[in-house]
Amino acid sequence: MASVFGVRHLQALLLFFNIVVVYISRLNVSVAVVAMTNANTTNPDFPEYDWTELHKSYILSSFYWGYVLTQFPGGYLSRRFGAKITILIATFASAVCSFITPACVRLGGWPIFCVIRLLQGLFQGLIFPAIHEHLAKWSPLHERNLLGALSLSGTDCGTVIALASSGLIASSSLGWPGISYVSAALCFVWCIFWLIFAADNAPSSKFITPQECRYIESSLERNDDFHQQRIPVPWRAIFTSVPFLAFLVGRCAEAWGFTTLQAQIPSYMNGVLNMEIKENGLFSALPYLTMWLSLYVYLAIANFLTKRKILSLTAVRKTINTISLWIPALLLIGIGFLDSNQPTLAIVLMTLNVGINGGSTIGSTLNSLDLAPNHAGILMGLSNTIVNVVPILSPLLVGVIVTDKHNRSQWQIIFAIAALIFFVGNLFYIIWGTSETQSWNSSDFENERDVEKSTNKKVAEKKAVEKMKKDQQVEAVKGEDIIERTRL
């Protein structure tokens, strides 16, 4: 009998808080940059920098320059050394980057800010592939949605806290440097709890009961020596898998629309809606609070539909993903027609947009665990490498198109592009996506392929020998016929 709250739930809780603290350190820059370039709206006792919109777009995107490079290594390192040490080192190093930011920016301005953000991105790029590797080893089959969604909901919680608190911290006696210091402190504290309570898998945990360990391992149909095995990665099968490619396209589409709003909401509200930064931060967080809460609603609906067998898991994922992408696509178009005379309606639409988009975690993000739980970290590393090119391009595109942050028509172009990508990407996922575990997930897949090749070779050789014998027999019969005719 599985415990109501066990070590597997503790692992999910630790992952939740990890995502919260690293997201705070990742996203607080969108509010911090506004504070650093407009000190009169926060605490004027700290330096103000004369950075252009293009400079700010470099700062916002520089994190992802590093982040995209370490996604694949994150999947490999978590398989090779374990998710525990990979996540610990990445989070600690990210905290150090946050802590040194204020001093470095005073010395080197926006270029050094970009360098620090790039380094922070390099370390944080290791985290999500390792998280998926960790979830795959700790999540019983029937609890995959629950533990996965609870862990990944940390993205929404972290976003809410980052956007809501950063403006308040910048307006306090700590000023904008306090944003970095608070972020670093939260990461350092989390590292202590992770070091004590985390374990790479159920058998290696010193806190787990034998009953819970058996429940997890038997649910995942693992042998006693599974965690000592080195399972080869079926690279060719992965890259030629249509369901994996559909998962990848769906995630890229979601990432474009989401990061457009995530990175640009503070600037949009400040420029188009003329909202002060303290108020800006609170209203910027509201959509993500809705997103965080809506994820649990989606989770409850998904569990109800699958447990009652009303819909298959594939149908549930596609339905939720369609709601999460196509409705926001329409709302994005609507947002683009609003201006400073309609701030309330803009806030309502953006809140609905981001809130409804919250279902994409269940709709597509967790799909990598369905396709191949034995390669979850690798799949996440591969997909995130490609998906996180999007946050590099999105802010840069904004920097090129939005030359005047007060110009509504320029923002309309940004929102229209995001809406189109939302629609097309999800259509691809609907047609070719699936939640069926793929044959290349098998730990013996490469061996089976070798056996199959060997068997096919032997069969072909046998057929060739039989054909040769048959041809020889035919030739012999023909020879006898010729001799017989000669005698006659």
Coordinates of C-alpha atoms in Angstrom, one line a residue:
M1 CA 0.0 0.0 0.0
A2 CA 1.5 3.3 -1.1
S3 CA 1.7 6.0 1.5
V4 CA -0.4 9.1 1.1
F5 CA 2.7 11.3 1.5
G6 CA 5.9 9.5 0.8
V7 CA 9.4 10.3 -0.2
R8 CA 8.3 10.4 -3.9
H9 CA 6.1 13.4 -2.9
L10 CA 8.9 15.0 -1.0
Q11 CA 11.1 14.7 -4.1
A12 CA 8.3 16.5 -6.1
L13 CA 8.1 19.2 -3.4
L14 CA 11.8 19.7 -3.5
L15 CA 11.7 20.0 -7.3
F16 CA 8.8 22.5 -7.0
F17 CA 10.8 24.8 -4.8
N18 CA 13.9 24.4 -6.9
I19 CA 12.0 25.7 -9.9
V20 CA 10.6 28.5 -7.8
V21 CA 13.9 29.8 -6.7
V22 CA 15.7 29.5 -10.0
Y23 CA 12.8 31.1 -11.8
I24 CA 12.9 34.0 -9.4
S25 CA 16.6 34.5 -10.2
R26 CA 15.8 34.1 -13.9
L27 CA 12.8 36.3 -14.3
N28 CA 13.3 39.1 -11.8
V29 CA 15.5 40.8 -14.4
S30 CA 12.5 41.9 -16.5
V31 CA 11.4 44.1 -13.6
A32 CA 14.9 44.9 -12.4
V33 CA 15.9 46.3 -15.8
V34 CA 12.9 48.8 -15.7
A35 CA 14.0 49.8 -12.1
M36 CA 17.6 50.2 -13.1
T37 CA 16.7 52.5 -16.0
N38 CA 14.0 54.5 -14.3
A39 CA 15.1 55.0 -10.6
N40 CA 12.5 57.7 -9.9
T41 CA 9.7 55.1 -9.9
T42 CA 11.5 52.9 -7.3
N43 CA 14.4 54.0 -5.0
P44 CA 16.3 57.0 -6.4
D45 CA 19.2 56.4 -3.9
F46 CA 20.7 53.8 -6.3
P47 CA 22.4 54.2 -9.7
E48 CA 20.3 54.7 -12.8
Y49 CA 21.5 53.6 -16.2
D50 CA 20.8 55.1 -19.6
W51 CA 20.2 51.9 -21.5
T52 CA 18.3 51.8 -24.8
E53 CA 15.5 49.4 -25.6
L54 CA 18.0 47.4 -27.7
H55 CA 20.4 47.2 -24.7
K56 CA 17.6 45.9 -22.5
S57 CA 16.6 43.3 -25.1
Y58 CA 20.2 42.0 -25.1
I59 CA 20.0 41.7 -21.3
L60 CA 16.7 39.9 -21.4
S61 CA 17.8 37.4 -24.0
S62 CA 21.4 36.9 -22.9
F63 CA 20.3 34.4 -20.2
Y64 CA 19.0 32.1 -23.0
W65 CA 22.3 32.4 -25.0
G66 CA 23.8 30.2 -22.2
Y67 CA 20.7 28.3 -21.3
V68 CA 20.3 26.8 -24.8
L69 CA 23.9 25.5 -24.8
T70 CA 23.7 23.2 -21.7
Q71 CA 20.3 21.5 -22.2
F72 CA 21.7 18.5 -23.8
P73 CA 24.7 18.2 -21.4
G74 CA 22.1 18.5 -18.6
G75 CA 20.4 15.3 -19.8
Y76 CA 23.8 13.5 -20.2
L77 CA 25.2 14.6 -16.9
S78 CA 22.1 13.6 -14.9
R79 CA 22.3 10.1 -16.5
R80 CA 26.0 9.8 -15.9
F81 CA 26.3 11.3 -12.4
G82 CA 22.7 11.5 -11.1
A83 CA 20.2 14.3 -11.0
K84 CA 20.9 15.1 -7.4
I85 CA 24.5 16.4 -7.9
T86 CA 23.7 18.0 -11.3
I87 CA 20.8 20.1 -9.9
L88 CA 22.7 21.0 -6.7
I89 CA 25.8 22.3 -8.6
A90 CA 23.7 24.2 -11.1
T91 CA 21.5 25.9 -8.5
F92 CA 24.4 26.9 -6.3
A93 CA 26.3 28.4 -9.2
S94 CA 23.2 30.3 -10.3
A95 CA 23.0 31.7 -6.8
V96 CA 26.6 32.9 -6.9
C97 CA 25.8 34.7 -10.2
S98 CA 22.8 36.5 -8.7
F99 CA 24.9 37.5 -5.7
I100 CA 27.7 39.2 -7.7
T101 CA 25.4 41.0 -10.2
P102 CA 25.0 44.4 -8.5
A103 CA 28.8 44.9 -7.9
C104 CA 29.6 43.7 -11.5
V105 CA 27.0 45.9 -13.1
R106 CA 28.4 49.0 -11.3
L107 CA 31.8 48.2 -12.8
G108 CA 30.9 47.0 -16.3
G109 CA 27.4 48.3 -17.1
W110 CA 25.1 46.4 -19.4
P111 CA 27.8 44.3 -21.2
I112 CA 28.9 42.7 -18.0
F113 CA 25.2 42.2 -17.0
C114 CA 24.8 40.2 -20.2
V115 CA 27.9 38.1 -19.4
I116 CA 26.6 37.3 -15.9
R117 CA 23.2 36.4 -17.3
L118 CA 24.8 34.2 -19.9
L119 CA 26.7 32.3 -17.2
Q120 CA 23.6 32.0 -15.1
G121 CA 21.8 30.6 -18.2
L122 CA 24.6 28.0 -18.7
F123 CA 24.2 26.7 -15.2
Q124 CA 20.4 26.8 -15.2
G125 CA 20.3 25.0 -18.5
L126 CA 21.4 21.8 -16.7
I127 CA 18.4 21.8 -14.4
F128 CA 15.3 21.0 -16.3
P129 CA 16.7 17.9 -18.2
A130 CA 17.9 16.7 -14.7
I131 CA 14.4 17.4 -13.2
H132 CA 12.8 15.2 -15.9
E133 CA 15.3 12.5 -15.3
H134 CA 14.6 12.7 -11.6
L135 CA 10.8 12.6 -12.2
A136 CA 11.0 9.6 -14.5
K137 CA 12.8 7.6 -11.7
W138 CA 10.5 8.6 -8.9
S139 CA 7.0 8.8 -10.6
P140 CA 4.9 5.6 -10.6
L141 CA 3.0 5.2 -13.8
H142 CA -0.4 6.3 -12.5
E143 CA 1.1 9.2 -10.6
R144 CA 3.1 10.7 -13.5
N145 CA 0.6 13.5 -14.2
L146 CA 0.3 14.3 -10.5
L147 CA 4.0 14.4 -9.5
G148 CA 5.0 16.0 -12.8
A149 CA 2.4 18.8 -12.7
L150 CA 3.0 19.5 -9.0
S151 CA 6.8 19.8 -9.7
L152 CA 6.6 21.9 -12.8
S153 CA 3.9 24.2 -11.3
G154 CA 7.0 25.8 -9.7
T155 CA 7.5 27.7 -12.9
D156 CA 4.2 29.6 -12.3
C157 CA 4.8 30.1 -8.6
G158 CA 8.3 31.4 -9.3
T159 CA 7.1 33.7 -12.0
V160 CA 4.4 35.1 -9.7
I161 CA 6.9 35.7 -6.9
A162 CA 9.5 37.2 -9.2
L163 CA 7.2 39.7 -10.8
A164 CA 5.2 40.6 -7.7
S165 CA 8.1 41.0 -5.3
S166 CA 10.8 42.5 -7.5
G167 CA 9.1 45.8 -7.8
L168 CA 8.4 45.9 -4.1
I169 CA 12.1 45.1 -3.3
A170 CA 13.3 47.7 -5.8
S171 CA 11.1 50.3 -4.1
S172 CA 12.4 49.3 -0.6
S173 CA 15.6 50.4 1.2
L174 CA 17.3 47.5 -0.6
G175 CA 16.8 49.1 -4.0
W176 CA 17.3 47.2 -7.2
P177 CA 20.4 45.4 -5.9
G178 CA 18.2 43.8 -3.3
I179 CA 16.4 41.8 -6.1
S180 CA 19.7 39.9 -6.8
Y181 CA 20.6 39.4 -3.1
V182 CA 17.2 38.0 -2.2
S183 CA 17.3 35.6 -5.2
A184 CA 20.7 34.4 -4.2
A185 CA 19.7 33.8 -0.6
L186 CA 16.7 31.7 -1.6
C187 CA 18.8 29.5 -3.9
F188 CA 21.4 28.9 -1.1
V189 CA 18.8 27.9 1.4
W190 CA 17.2 25.5 -1.1
C191 CA 20.6 23.8 -1.7
I192 CA 20.8 22.8 2.0
F193 CA 17.4 21.0 1.9
W194 CA 18.2 19.3 -1.4
L195 CA 21.5 18.1 -0.1
I196 CA 19.8 16.4 2.9
F197 CA 16.6 15.0 1.5
A198 CA 17.2 14.3 -2.2
A199 CA 18.1 10.9 -3.7
D200 CA 18.7 9.9 -7.3
N201 CA 16.2 7.0 -7.1
A202 CA 14.0 5.1 -4.6
P203 CA 16.5 2.3 -3.6
S204 CA 19.2 4.9 -2.8
S205 CA 17.0 7.0 -0.5
K206 CA 17.8 6.7 3.2
F207 CA 14.3 8.0 4.2
I208 CA 12.1 5.7 2.1
T209 CA 10.1 2.7 3.4
P210 CA 10.5 -0.7 1.8
Q211 CA 6.8 -0.6 0.9
E212 CA 7.1 2.7 -1.0
C213 CA 10.3 1.6 -2.7
R214 CA 8.6 -1.6 -3.9
Y215 CA 5.5 0.3 -5.1
I216 CA 7.6 2.7 -7.2
E217 CA 9.9 0.1 -8.7
S218 CA 7.2 -2.5 -9.4
S219 CA 5.0 0.2 -11.0
L220 CA 7.8 1.1 -13.4
E221 CA 8.5 -2.7 -14.0
R222 CA 12.2 -2.4 -13.1
N223 CA 14.5 -5.2 -12.3
D224 CA 16.7 -5.1 -9.2
D225 CA 19.7 -4.1 -11.2
F226 CA 18.0 -1.5 -13.3
H227 CA 19.7 1.5 -11.7
Q228 CA 23.1 0.0 -12.3
Q229 CA 22.4 -0.6 -16.0
R230 CA 23.8 1.7 -18.7
I231 CA 21.0 2.0 -21.2
P232 CA 22.3 3.0 -24.7
V233 CA 20.5 6.0 -26.2
P234 CA 18.7 5.1 -29.5
W235 CA 19.7 8.4 -31.3
R236 CA 18.5 7.4 -34.7
A237 CA 15.1 6.2 -33.4
I238 CA 14.6 9.4 -31.5
F239 CA 15.4 11.8 -34.3
T240 CA 13.2 9.8 -36.8
S241 CA 10.3 9.5 -34.3
V242 CA 7.3 11.4 -35.6
P243 CA 5.7 11.6 -32.1
F244 CA 8.9 13.1 -30.7
L245 CA 9.0 15.7 -33.5
A246 CA 5.3 16.5 -32.9
F247 CA 6.1 17.0 -29.2
L248 CA 9.0 19.2 -30.2
V249 CA 7.0 21.5 -32.5
G250 CA 4.2 21.8 -30.0
R251 CA 6.7 22.9 -27.3
C252 CA 8.4 25.4 -29.6
A253 CA 5.1 27.0 -30.4
E254 CA 4.1 27.3 -26.8
A255 CA 7.5 28.7 -25.8
W256 CA 7.3 31.5 -28.3
G257 CA 3.9 32.8 -27.1
F258 CA 4.7 32.3 -23.5
T259 CA 8.1 33.9 -23.5
T260 CA 6.8 36.9 -25.5
L261 CA 4.4 37.7 -22.7
Q262 CA 6.7 36.5 -19.9
A263 CA 9.6 38.8 -20.8
Q264 CA 7.6 41.7 -22.2
I265 CA 4.6 42.2 -19.9
P266 CA 6.5 44.7 -17.6
S267 CA 7.7 46.8 -20.6
Y268 CA 4.3 46.6 -22.3
M269 CA 2.5 47.7 -19.1
N270 CA 5.0 50.5 -18.5
G271 CA 5.1 51.7 -22.0
V272 CA 1.6 51.3 -23.4
L273 CA -0.5 51.3 -20.2
N274 CA 1.7 53.9 -18.4
M275 CA 1.8 52.0 -15.2
E276 CA 4.4 52.7 -12.5
I277 CA 6.9 49.9 -11.8
K278 CA 5.6 49.0 -8.3
E279 CA 2.0 48.7 -9.6
N280 CA 3.5 47.2 -12.8
G281 CA 5.1 44.3 -10.9
L282 CA 1.9 43.4 -9.0
F283 CA -0.2 43.4 -12.1
S284 CA 2.5 41.6 -14.1
A285 CA 2.3 38.8 -11.6
L286 CA -1.5 38.5 -11.7
P287 CA -1.7 36.5 -14.9
Y288 CA 0.9 34.0 -13.6
L289 CA -1.0 33.6 -10.4
T290 CA -4.0 32.6 -12.5
M291 CA -1.8 30.3 -14.5
W292 CA -0.5 28.6 -11.3
L293 CA -3.9 28.0 -10.0
S294 CA -5.4 26.9 -13.3
L295 CA -2.7 24.2 -13.7
Y296 CA -4.2 22.4 -10.7
V297 CA -7.7 22.7 -12.3
Y298 CA -6.3 21.2 -15.5
L299 CA -4.7 18.4 -13.4
A300 CA -7.9 17.6 -11.6
I301 CA -9.8 17.4 -14.9
A302 CA -7.1 15.3 -16.6
N303 CA -7.0 12.8 -13.7
F304 CA -10.8 12.6 -13.7
L305 CA -11.0 11.9 -17.4
T306 CA -8.2 9.3 -17.4
K307 CA -9.3 7.4 -14.2
R308 CA -12.9 7.2 -15.5
K309 CA -11.5 6.1 -18.9
I310 CA -13.6 8.8 -20.5
L311 CA -10.6 9.8 -22.7
S312 CA -7.3 8.2 -23.3
L313 CA -4.2 10.0 -22.1
T314 CA -3.3 11.0 -25.7
A315 CA -6.8 12.6 -26.2
V316 CA -6.5 14.4 -22.8
R317 CA -3.1 15.8 -23.7
K318 CA -4.2 17.0 -27.1
T319 CA -7.5 18.5 -25.8
I320 CA -5.9 20.4 -23.0
N321 CA -3.0 21.6 -25.2
T322 CA -5.5 22.9 -27.8
I323 CA -7.4 24.9 -25.2
S324 CA -4.1 26.1 -23.8
L325 CA -2.8 27.4 -27.1
W326 CA -5.7 28.3 -29.4
I327 CA -7.7 30.4 -27.0
P328 CA -4.6 32.5 -26.0
A329 CA -3.9 32.9 -29.7
L330 CA -7.2 34.7 -30.1
L331 CA -6.7 36.7 -26.9
L332 CA -3.3 37.9 -28.1
I333 CA -4.9 39.5 -31.1
G334 CA -7.4 41.3 -28.8
I335 CA -4.6 42.6 -26.5
G336 CA -2.9 44.2 -29.4
F337 CA -5.8 46.6 -30.0
L338 CA -5.8 48.0 -26.5
D339 CA -4.1 51.2 -25.3
S340 CA -3.7 53.3 -22.1
N341 CA -7.4 54.1 -22.1
Q342 CA -8.2 50.4 -21.4
P343 CA -5.8 49.2 -18.8
T344 CA -8.4 47.2 -16.9
L345 CA -9.5 45.3 -20.0
A346 CA -5.8 44.7 -21.0
I347 CA -5.1 43.2 -17.5
V348 CA -8.1 41.0 -17.7
L349 CA -7.2 39.7 -21.2
M350 CA -3.6 39.1 -20.3
T351 CA -4.6 37.3 -17.1
L352 CA -7.0 35.0 -19.0
N353 CA -4.4 34.5 -21.7
V354 CA -1.6 33.3 -19.4
G355 CA -4.0 31.5 -17.1
I356 CA -5.5 29.4 -19.9
N357 CA -2.1 28.7 -21.2
G358 CA -1.2 27.0 -18.0
G359 CA -2.6 23.7 -19.2
S360 CA 0.3 23.3 -21.7
T361 CA 2.3 21.7 -18.9
I362 CA -0.1 18.7 -18.9
G363 CA -0.9 19.1 -22.6
S364 CA 2.6 18.8 -24.0
T365 CA 5.5 19.4 -21.6
L366 CA 5.0 16.1 -19.7
N367 CA 4.7 14.2 -23.0
S368 CA 8.4 13.4 -22.9
L369 CA 7.8 11.2 -19.9
D370 CA 5.1 9.3 -21.9
L371 CA 7.2 8.7 -25.0
A372 CA 10.3 7.3 -23.2
P373 CA 10.6 7.5 -19.4
N374 CA 14.0 5.7 -19.6
H375 CA 15.3 8.6 -21.7
A376 CA 13.3 11.4 -20.2
G377 CA 16.4 13.5 -19.3
I378 CA 17.9 13.1 -22.8
L379 CA 14.5 14.0 -24.5
M380 CA 14.1 17.0 -22.3
G381 CA 17.7 18.1 -23.0
L382 CA 17.3 17.7 -26.8
S383 CA 13.9 19.4 -26.9
N384 CA 14.9 22.2 -24.6
T385 CA 18.0 22.9 -26.6
I386 CA 15.8 23.6 -29.6
V387 CA 12.9 25.1 -27.7
N388 CA 15.1 27.6 -25.9
V389 CA 16.3 29.1 -29.1
V390 CA 12.9 30.8 -28.9
P391 CA 13.6 33.0 -25.9
I392 CA 16.7 34.2 -27.6
L393 CA 14.9 35.2 -30.8
S394 CA 11.7 36.5 -29.2
P395 CA 13.2 39.5 -27.2
L396 CA 15.5 40.3 -30.1
L397 CA 12.6 40.5 -32.4
V398 CA 10.8 42.8 -29.9
G399 CA 14.0 44.9 -29.8
V400 CA 13.9 45.3 -33.6
I401 CA 10.2 45.8 -34.1
V402 CA 9.4 47.8 -30.9
T403 CA 11.5 50.9 -31.4
D404 CA 9.1 53.0 -29.3
K405 CA 7.6 51.1 -26.3
H406 CA 4.7 53.5 -26.3
N407 CA 3.7 52.6 -29.9
R408 CA 0.6 50.3 -29.8
S409 CA 0.9 49.3 -33.5
Q410 CA 4.4 47.9 -33.0
W411 CA 3.2 45.7 -30.1
Q412 CA 0.3 44.5 -32.3
I413 CA 2.8 43.0 -34.7
I414 CA 4.5 41.1 -31.8
F415 CA 1.3 39.7 -30.5
A416 CA 0.0 38.7 -34.0
I417 CA 3.3 36.7 -34.7
A418 CA 2.9 34.9 -31.4
A419 CA -0.7 34.1 -32.1
L420 CA 0.1 32.6 -35.5
I421 CA 2.8 30.4 -34.0
F422 CA 0.5 29.2 -31.2
F423 CA -2.1 28.0 -33.8
V424 CA 0.2 26.3 -36.3
G425 CA 2.4 24.5 -33.7
N426 CA -0.6 23.0 -31.9
L427 CA -2.1 21.9 -35.1
F428 CA 1.0 19.9 -35.8
Y429 CA 0.8 18.3 -32.3
I430 CA -2.8 17.4 -32.8
I431 CA -2.1 15.5 -36.0
W432 CA 1.0 13.6 -35.1
G433 CA 1.4 13.6 -31.3
T434 CA 0.8 10.6 -29.0
S435 CA 1.2 9.6 -25.4
E436 CA 2.0 5.9 -26.3
T437 CA 5.3 4.7 -25.0
Q438 CA 7.6 4.2 -27.9
S439 CA 9.4 1.0 -28.7
W440 CA 12.8 2.7 -28.5
N441 CA 12.1 3.3 -24.7
S442 CA 13.0 -0.4 -24.1
S443 CA 16.3 -0.9 -22.2
D444 CA 17.0 -3.7 -24.7
F445 CA 16.0 -1.8 -27.8
E446 CA 19.5 -1.5 -29.3
N447 CA 20.2 -5.2 -28.5
E448 CA 16.9 -6.1 -30.0
R449 CA 17.8 -4.2 -33.2
D450 CA 21.1 -6.0 -33.3
V451 CA 19.4 -9.4 -32.9
E452 CA 16.8 -8.4 -35.5
K453 CA 19.6 -7.4 -37.9
S454 CA 21.5 -10.6 -37.2
T455 CA 18.3 -12.7 -37.7
N456 CA 17.4 -10.9 -40.9
K457 CA 21.0 -11.5 -42.1
K458 CA 20.8 -15.2 -41.3
V459 CA 17.3 -15.5 -43.0
A460 CA 18.7 -13.7 -46.1
E461 CA 21.7 -16.0 -46.2
K462 CA 19.5 -19.0 -45.7
K463 CA 17.3 -17.9 -48.6
A464 CA 20.3 -17.2 -50.7
V465 CA 21.6 -20.8 -50.1
E466 CA 18.2 -22.3 -50.8
K467 CA 17.9 -20.3 -54.0
M468 CA 21.4 -21.4 -55.1
K469 CA 20.6 -25.1 -54.4
K470 CA 17.3 -24.7 -56.3
D471 CA 19.1 -23.1 -59.2
Q472 CA 21.7 -25.9 -59.2
Q473 CA 18.9 -28.5 -59.2
V474 CA 17.2 -26.7 -62.1
E475 CA 20.5 -26.6 -64.0
A476 CA 21.0 -30.3 -63.3
V477 CA 17.6 -31.2 -64.6
K478 CA 18.2 -29.2 -67.7
G479 CA 21.5 -31.0 -68.2
E480 CA 19.9 -34.4 -67.9
D481 CA 17.2 -33.3 -70.4
I482 CA 19.9 -32.3 -72.9
I483 CA 21.8 -35.6 -72.5
E484 CA 18.6 -37.6 -72.9
R485 CA 17.7 -35.7 -76.1
T486 CA 21.2 -36.2 -77.4
R487 CA 20.8 -40.0 -76.9
L488 CA 17.5 -39.9 -78.8

